[in-house]
Structures are given as C-alpha cells and as structure tokens.
Short mmCIF file of C-alpha atoms in Angstrom, two decimals:
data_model
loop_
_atom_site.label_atom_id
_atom_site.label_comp_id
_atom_site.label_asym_id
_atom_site.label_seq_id
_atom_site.Cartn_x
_atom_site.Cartn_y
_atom_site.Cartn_z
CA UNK K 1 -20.65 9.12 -3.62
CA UNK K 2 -19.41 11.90 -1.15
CA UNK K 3 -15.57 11.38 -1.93
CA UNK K 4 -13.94 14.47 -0.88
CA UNK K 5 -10.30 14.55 -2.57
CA UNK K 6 -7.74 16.41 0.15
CA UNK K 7 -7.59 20.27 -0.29
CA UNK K 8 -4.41 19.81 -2.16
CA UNK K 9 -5.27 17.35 -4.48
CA UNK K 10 -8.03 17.42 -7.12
CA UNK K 11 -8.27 14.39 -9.16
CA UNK K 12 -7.21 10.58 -7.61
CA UNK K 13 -6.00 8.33 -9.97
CA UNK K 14 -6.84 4.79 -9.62
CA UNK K 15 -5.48 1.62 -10.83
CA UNK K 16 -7.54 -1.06 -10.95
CA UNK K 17 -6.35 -4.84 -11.79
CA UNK K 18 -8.31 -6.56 -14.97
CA UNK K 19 -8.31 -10.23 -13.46
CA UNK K 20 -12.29 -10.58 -13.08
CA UNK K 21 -13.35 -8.41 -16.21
CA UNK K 22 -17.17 -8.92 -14.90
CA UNK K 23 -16.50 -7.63 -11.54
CA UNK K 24 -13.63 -4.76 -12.97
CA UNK K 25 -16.28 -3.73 -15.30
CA UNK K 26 -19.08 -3.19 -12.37
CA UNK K 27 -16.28 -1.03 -10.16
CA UNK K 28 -15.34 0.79 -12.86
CA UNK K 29 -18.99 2.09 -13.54
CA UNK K 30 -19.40 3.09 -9.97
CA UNK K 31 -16.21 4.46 -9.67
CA UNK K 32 -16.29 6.55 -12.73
CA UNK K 33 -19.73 8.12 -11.74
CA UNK K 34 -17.21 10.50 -9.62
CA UNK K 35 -15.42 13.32 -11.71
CA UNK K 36 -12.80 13.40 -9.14
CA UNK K 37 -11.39 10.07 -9.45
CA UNK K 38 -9.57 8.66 -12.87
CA UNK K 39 -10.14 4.94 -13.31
CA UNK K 40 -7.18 2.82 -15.35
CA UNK K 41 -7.07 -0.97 -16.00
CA UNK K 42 -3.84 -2.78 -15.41
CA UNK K 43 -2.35 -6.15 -15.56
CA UNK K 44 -1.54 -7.27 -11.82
CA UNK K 45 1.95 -8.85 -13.40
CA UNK K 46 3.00 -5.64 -14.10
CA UNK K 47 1.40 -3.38 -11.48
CA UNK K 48 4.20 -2.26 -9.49
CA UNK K 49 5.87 -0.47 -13.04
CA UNK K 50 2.40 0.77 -14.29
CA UNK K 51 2.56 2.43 -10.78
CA UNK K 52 5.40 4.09 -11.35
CA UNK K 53 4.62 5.36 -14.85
CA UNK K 54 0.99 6.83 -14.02
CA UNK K 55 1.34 8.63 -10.86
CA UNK K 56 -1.21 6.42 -9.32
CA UNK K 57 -2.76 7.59 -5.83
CA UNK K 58 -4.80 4.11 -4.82
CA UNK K 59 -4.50 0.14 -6.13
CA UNK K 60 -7.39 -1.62 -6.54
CA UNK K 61 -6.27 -5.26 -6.39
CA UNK K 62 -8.54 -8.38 -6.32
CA UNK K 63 -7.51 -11.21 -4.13
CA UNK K 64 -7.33 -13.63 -7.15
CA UNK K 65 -4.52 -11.45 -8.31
CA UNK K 66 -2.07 -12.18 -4.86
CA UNK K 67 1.03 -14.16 -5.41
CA UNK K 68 2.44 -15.33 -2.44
CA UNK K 69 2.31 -11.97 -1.50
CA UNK K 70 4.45 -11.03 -4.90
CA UNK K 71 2.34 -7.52 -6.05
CA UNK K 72 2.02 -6.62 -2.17
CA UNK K 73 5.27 -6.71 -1.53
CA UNK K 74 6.14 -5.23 -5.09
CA UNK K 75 3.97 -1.95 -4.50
CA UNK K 76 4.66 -1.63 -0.81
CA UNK K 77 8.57 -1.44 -1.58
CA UNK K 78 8.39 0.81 -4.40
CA UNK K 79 5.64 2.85 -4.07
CA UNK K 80 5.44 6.72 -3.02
CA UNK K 81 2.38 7.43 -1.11
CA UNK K 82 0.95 4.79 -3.18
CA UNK K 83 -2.30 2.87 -0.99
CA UNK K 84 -3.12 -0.36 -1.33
CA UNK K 85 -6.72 -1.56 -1.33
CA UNK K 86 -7.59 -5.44 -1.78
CA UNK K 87 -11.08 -6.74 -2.52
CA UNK K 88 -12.72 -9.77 -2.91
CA UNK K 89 -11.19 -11.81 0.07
CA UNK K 90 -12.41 -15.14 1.37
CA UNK K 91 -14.05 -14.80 4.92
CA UNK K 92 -12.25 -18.00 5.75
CA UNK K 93 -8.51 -16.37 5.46
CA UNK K 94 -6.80 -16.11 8.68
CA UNK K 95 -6.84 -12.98 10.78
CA UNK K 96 -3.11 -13.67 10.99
CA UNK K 97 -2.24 -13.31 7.23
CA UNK K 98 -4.57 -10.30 6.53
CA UNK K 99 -2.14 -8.71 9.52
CA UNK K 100 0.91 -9.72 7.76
CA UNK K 101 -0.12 -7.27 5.18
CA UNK K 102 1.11 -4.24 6.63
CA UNK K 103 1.02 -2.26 3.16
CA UNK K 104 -2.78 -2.69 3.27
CA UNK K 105 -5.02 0.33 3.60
CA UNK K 106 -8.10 -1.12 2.55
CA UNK K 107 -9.91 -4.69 3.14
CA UNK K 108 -12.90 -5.38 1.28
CA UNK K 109 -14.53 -8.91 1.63
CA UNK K 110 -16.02 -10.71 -0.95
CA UNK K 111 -19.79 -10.85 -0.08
CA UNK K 112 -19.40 -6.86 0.85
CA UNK K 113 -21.86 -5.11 -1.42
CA UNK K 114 -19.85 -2.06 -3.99
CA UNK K 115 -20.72 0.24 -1.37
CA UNK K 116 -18.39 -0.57 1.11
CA UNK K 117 -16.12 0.00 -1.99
CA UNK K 118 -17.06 3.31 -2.26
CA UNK K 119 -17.12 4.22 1.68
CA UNK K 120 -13.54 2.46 1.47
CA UNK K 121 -12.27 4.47 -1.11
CA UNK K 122 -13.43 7.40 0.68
CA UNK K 123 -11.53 6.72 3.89
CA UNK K 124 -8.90 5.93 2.06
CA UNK K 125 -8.54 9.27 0.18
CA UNK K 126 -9.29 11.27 3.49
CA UNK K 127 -6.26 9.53 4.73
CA UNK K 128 -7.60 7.14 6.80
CA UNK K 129 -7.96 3.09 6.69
CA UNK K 130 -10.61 0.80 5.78
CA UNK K 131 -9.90 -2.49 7.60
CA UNK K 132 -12.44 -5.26 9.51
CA UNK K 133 -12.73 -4.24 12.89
CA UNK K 134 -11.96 -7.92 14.58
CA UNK K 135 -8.47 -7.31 12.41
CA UNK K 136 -8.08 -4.07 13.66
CA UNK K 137 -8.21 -5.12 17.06
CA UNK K 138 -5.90 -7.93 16.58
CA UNK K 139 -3.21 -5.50 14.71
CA UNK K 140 -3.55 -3.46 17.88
CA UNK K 141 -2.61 -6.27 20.22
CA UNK K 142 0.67 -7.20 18.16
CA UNK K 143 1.22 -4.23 17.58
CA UNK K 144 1.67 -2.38 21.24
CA UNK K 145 4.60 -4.65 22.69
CA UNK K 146 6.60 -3.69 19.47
CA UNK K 147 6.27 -0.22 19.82
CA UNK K 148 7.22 -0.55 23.79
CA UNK K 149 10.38 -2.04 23.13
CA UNK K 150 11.34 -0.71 20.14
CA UNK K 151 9.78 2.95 19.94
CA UNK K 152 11.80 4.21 16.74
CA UNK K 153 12.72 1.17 14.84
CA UNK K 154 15.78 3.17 13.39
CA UNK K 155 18.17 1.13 15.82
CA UNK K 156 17.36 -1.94 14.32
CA UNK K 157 18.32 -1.23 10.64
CA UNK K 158 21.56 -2.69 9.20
CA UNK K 159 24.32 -0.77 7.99
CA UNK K 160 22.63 -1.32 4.60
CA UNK K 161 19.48 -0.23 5.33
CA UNK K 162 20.67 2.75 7.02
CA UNK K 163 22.34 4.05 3.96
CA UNK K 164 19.14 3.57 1.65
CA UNK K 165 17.19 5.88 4.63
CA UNK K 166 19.94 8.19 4.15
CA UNK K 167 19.36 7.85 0.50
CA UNK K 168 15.88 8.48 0.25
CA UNK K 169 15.95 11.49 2.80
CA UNK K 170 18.38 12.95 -0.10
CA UNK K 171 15.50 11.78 -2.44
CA UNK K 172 17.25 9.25 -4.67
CA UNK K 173 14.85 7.36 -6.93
CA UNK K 174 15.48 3.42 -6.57
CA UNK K 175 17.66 3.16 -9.81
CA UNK K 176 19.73 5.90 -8.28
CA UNK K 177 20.60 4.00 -5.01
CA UNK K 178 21.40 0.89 -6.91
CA UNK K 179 23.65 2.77 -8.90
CA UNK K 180 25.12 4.68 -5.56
CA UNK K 181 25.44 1.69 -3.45
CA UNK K 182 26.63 -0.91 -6.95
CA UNK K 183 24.02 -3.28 -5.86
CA UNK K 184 20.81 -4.62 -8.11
CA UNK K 185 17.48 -2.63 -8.21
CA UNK K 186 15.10 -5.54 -7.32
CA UNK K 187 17.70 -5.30 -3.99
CA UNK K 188 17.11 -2.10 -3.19
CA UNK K 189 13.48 -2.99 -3.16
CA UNK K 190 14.23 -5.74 -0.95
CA UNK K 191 15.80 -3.67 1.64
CA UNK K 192 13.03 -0.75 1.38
CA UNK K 193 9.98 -3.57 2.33
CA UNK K 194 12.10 -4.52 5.69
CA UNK K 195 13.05 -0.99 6.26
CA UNK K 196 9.82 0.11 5.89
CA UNK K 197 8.26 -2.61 8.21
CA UNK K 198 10.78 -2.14 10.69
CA UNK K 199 9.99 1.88 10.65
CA UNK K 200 6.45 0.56 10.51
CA UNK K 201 5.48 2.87 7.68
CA UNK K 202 4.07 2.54 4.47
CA UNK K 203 5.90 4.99 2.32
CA UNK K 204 9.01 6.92 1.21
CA UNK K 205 7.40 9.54 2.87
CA UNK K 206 6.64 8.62 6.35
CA UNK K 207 10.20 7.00 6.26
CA UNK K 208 11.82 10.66 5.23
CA UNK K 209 10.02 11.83 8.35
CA UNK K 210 11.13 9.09 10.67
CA UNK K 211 14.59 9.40 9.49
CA UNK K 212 14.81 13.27 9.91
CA UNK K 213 13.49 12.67 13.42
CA UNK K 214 16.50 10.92 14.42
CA UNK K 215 19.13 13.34 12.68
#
C-alpha cells in the first residue's frame, strides 16, 4: 500500500468503529495487509476512553456513528496527537458542516472506492490531510480573515482557558486539571475543544507550542 510510518514511529495503531460490521470487516482486510499498521475494533459510544487506553495514532469513524457531533467533539478535546478520519459521508452534506469539523484530518465519501482509504491513511500518517478539494478551498476562504484579525488566538481565551494552557504546557493529564482547578472532568474537556479551536489546533501538542510562543 506504500504507507511509510514517520522515521520515529514504527507501527500506527488504528481504531476503527464496528457500526457497519460488513464494511469494518472489508477495511480491516485491506488495512491489515500492512505490517506497519495495528487494526482494533471499537464501539463509537465509547471511543474517546478506548483512545485513551490504547495509545491510538488514527480514528477510523463511519458517518453513521456521528452524534450531533458527540464522538468529534469527544476525541478532538481529549485526544493527544490523536487524527480523526471519517468515512462513508453523504455527497449531499453541506460544505458548511464538513468545515465545522475542524478536528477532521481525513474525509472519505461514501461512493469513494477503499483506495482512497488507503491513499488517505497514507497522508494522514505522513502528516498531512486528506480532505475534498471544493472543502478545502472553502476552509481557506473562512479561514484567512480569522487569522488577519486575530493572528495568535491566545488573546481571546478566558481567564479559564488560560489556566488549562498553562496547565497542559506543565503537562497535566485532564483528571489532573480538574482536580487543580476543583472543577468536573467532562469541563475541562469542554474548555480544551474551544481552546483548541480558538488556537486553531488540533492537539495538546500544537497548543503546548502556541502557548510557549507567547511566554
């Protein structure tokens, strides 16, 4: 399949959601035909703690499986480095909500064949995105008059928010800033998925970096 892992990384572990067994079970067969990526099943109603007990790289989430957005925003608020990847989505959904997603790393439609899959997976793991081009261009045109009035995004955090940065750049786990800051868990996750969007980045990570930018 040509998936080259990154230099420091030699196996990617994938999760993949068990709501259409038929078309799990076809991924899954492709998928596995590469020794460098490790294939688990999950339940989508639990995804965002299987996550977190697996050390899972990439998400492999049908569109069936989408709450109201629940599991996005779920694994976008609590995951580290974790990538998102969605398949199986109508043609007919908006360009507007497939932009609201801004966890997503990877759109696959449903009528794509498993290749683009595969090719998707591939960007994906070589750090890129995998997204349909119309939507990429339309991302780019909401995206440019944010980033010319508000360059950083750091000025536009609450106090609150600006204490769970300073949390994470100290690299406190979630439980730990709940603890820290006396407030609930499922809060803290709350406050990570609009500090995160309002950093416009996708992971503890990138939000360390933005953070120790500004110091």
């Amino acid at each position: 399949m040509g998936i080259k892992p990154k230099t420091y990384k030699n196996k990617w572990h994938i999760l993949l959601d068990d709501k259409n067994s038929f078309h799990a079970q076809l991924i899954i067969r492709e998928l596995r035909k590469n020794e460098n990526l490790i294939v688990t099943k999950g339940n989508a109603n639990n995804i965002d703690k299987i996550v977190d007990k697996n050390n899972v790289d990439i998400v492999l989430l049908s569109f069936t499986c989408l709450k109201t957005g629940k599991h996005i925003n779920d694994i976008y608020s609590n995951g580290q480095g974790v990538s998102l990847i969605v398949y199986g989505i109508p043609r007919q959904i908006s360009y507007e909500e497939l932009s609201s997603w801004v966890c997503m790393k990877g759109m696959i439609y449903e009528d794509a064949p498993i290749e683009h899959l595969i090719k998707c997976i591939e960007a994906v793991t070589a750090g890129g995105l995998w997204l349909p081009r119309r939507l990429m261009e339309r991302m780019l045109d909401q995206l440019r008059p944010y980033i010319l009035s508000q360059p950083d995004g750091v000025s536009d955090l609450t106090k609150r928010e600006k204490q769970i940065l300073n949390c994470l750049v100290h690299g406190h786990s979630n439980l730990e800033i709940a603890d820290r800051l006396h407030i609930a868990e499922s809060t803290v996750k709350t406050h990570l998925y609009k500090l995160y969007k309002k950093l416009n980045v996708s992971s503890r990570r990138e939000a360390i970096q933005v953070a120790k930018q500004h110091q």
